[in-house]
Short mmCIF file of N, CA and C in Angstrom, two decimals:
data_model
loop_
_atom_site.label_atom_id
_atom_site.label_comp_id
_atom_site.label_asym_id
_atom_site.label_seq_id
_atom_site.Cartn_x
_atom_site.Cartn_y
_atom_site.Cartn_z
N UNK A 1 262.41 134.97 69.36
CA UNK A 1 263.34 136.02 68.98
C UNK A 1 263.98 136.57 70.24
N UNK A 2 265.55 136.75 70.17
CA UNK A 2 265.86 136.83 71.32
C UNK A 2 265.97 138.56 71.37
N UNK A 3 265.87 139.37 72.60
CA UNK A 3 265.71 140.69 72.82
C UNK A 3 267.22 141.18 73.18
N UNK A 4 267.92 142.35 72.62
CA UNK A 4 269.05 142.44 73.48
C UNK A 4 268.73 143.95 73.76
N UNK A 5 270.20 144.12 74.71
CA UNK A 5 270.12 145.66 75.22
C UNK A 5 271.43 145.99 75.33
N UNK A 6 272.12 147.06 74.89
CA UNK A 6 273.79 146.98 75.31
C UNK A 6 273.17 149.01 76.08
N UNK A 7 274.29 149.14 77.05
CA UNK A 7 275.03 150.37 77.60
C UNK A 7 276.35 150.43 77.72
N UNK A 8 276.45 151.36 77.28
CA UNK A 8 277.61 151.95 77.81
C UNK A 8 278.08 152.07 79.24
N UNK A 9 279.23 151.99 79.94
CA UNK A 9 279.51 152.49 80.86
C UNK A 9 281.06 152.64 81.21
N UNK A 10 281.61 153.64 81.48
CA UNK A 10 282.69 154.17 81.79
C UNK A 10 283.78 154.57 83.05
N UNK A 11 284.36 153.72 83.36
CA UNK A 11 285.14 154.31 84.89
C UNK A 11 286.33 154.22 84.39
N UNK A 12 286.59 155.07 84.89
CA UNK A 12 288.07 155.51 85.03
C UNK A 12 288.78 155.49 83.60
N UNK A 13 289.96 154.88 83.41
CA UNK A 13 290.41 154.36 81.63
C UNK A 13 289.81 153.87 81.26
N UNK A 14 289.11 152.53 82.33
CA UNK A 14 288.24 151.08 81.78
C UNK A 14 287.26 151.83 81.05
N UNK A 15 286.65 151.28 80.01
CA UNK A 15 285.62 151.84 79.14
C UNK A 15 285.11 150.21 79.11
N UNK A 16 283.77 149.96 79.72
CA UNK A 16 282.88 148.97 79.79
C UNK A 16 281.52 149.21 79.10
N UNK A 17 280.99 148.15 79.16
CA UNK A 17 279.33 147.86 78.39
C UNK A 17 278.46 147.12 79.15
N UNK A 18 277.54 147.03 79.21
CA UNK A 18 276.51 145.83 80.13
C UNK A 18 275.81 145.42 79.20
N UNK A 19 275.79 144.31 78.83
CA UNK A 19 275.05 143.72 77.57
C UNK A 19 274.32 142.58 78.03
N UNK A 20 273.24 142.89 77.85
CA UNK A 20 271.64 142.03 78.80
C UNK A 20 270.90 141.14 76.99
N UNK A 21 270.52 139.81 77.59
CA UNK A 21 270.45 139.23 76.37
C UNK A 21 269.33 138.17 77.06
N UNK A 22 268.23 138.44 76.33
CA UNK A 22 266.72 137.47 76.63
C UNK A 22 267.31 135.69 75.82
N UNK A 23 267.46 134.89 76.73
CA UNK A 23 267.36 133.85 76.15
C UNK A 23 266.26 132.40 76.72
N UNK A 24 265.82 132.06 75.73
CA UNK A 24 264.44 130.86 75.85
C UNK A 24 264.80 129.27 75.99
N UNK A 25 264.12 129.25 77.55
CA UNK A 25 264.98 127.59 77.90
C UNK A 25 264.49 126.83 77.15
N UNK A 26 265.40 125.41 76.70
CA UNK A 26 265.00 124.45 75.64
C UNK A 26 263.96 124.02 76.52
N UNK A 27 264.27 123.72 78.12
CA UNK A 27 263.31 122.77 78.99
C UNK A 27 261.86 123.21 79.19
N UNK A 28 262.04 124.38 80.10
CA UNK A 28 260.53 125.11 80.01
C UNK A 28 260.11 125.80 78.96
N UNK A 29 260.82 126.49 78.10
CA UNK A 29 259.84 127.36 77.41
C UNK A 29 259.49 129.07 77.72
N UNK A 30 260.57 129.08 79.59
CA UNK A 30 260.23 130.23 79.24
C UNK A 30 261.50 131.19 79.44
N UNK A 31 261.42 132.72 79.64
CA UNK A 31 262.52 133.45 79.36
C UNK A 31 263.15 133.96 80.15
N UNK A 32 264.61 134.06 80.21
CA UNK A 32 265.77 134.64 81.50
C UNK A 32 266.53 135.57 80.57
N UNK A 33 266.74 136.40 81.77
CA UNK A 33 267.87 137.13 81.31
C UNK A 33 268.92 136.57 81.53
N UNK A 34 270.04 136.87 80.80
CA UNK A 34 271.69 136.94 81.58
C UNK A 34 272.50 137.85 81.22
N UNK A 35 272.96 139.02 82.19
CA UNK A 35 273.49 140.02 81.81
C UNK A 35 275.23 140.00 81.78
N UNK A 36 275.65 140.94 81.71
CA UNK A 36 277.15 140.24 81.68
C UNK A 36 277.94 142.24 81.53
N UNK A 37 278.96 142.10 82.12
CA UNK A 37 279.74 143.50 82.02
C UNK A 37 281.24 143.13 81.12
N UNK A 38 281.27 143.49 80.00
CA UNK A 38 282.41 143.29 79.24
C UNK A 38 282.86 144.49 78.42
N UNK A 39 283.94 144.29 77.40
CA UNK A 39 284.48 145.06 77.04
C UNK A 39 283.51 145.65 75.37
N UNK A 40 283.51 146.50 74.60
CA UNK A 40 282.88 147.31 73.92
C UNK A 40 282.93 145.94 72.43
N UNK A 41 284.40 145.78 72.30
CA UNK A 41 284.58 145.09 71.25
C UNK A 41 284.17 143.33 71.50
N UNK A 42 283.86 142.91 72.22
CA UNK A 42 283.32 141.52 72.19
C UNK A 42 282.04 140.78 72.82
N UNK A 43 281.23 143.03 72.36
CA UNK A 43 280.07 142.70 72.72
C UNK A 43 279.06 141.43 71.84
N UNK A 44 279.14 141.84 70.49
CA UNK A 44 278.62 141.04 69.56
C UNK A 44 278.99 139.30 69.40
N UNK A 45 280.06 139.38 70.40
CA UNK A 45 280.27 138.00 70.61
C UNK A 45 279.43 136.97 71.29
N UNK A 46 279.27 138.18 72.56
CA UNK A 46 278.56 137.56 73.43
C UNK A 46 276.80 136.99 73.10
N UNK A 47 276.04 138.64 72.36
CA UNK A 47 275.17 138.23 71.99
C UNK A 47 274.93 137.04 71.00
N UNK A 48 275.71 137.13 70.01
CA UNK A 48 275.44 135.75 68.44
C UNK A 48 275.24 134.48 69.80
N UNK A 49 276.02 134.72 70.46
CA UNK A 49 275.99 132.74 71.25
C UNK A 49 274.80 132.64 71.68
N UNK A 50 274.50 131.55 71.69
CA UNK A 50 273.35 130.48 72.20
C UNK A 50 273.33 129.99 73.38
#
């Protein structure tokens, strides 16, 4: 089961998110993060992917 985490974060006009997403290597077996700074609306994008 993969773990996520979204924040908020805000500068200036830009209105950003940091959306951190646990994913499990096919090879080893075990778990990485990969975080990513994007926009509010294509957070859920990012997480659904594989």
């Amino acid at each position: 089961m993969a773990k996520k985490s979204v924040a908020s974060l805000q500068t200036g006009s830009n209105r950003l998110t940091k959306a951190i997403k646990m994913v499990k290597s096919p090879k080893t077996g075990a778990y990485t993060f990969v975080e990513t700074i994007i926009a509010p609306d294509k957070v859920k994008d990012f997480l659904s992917k594989k």
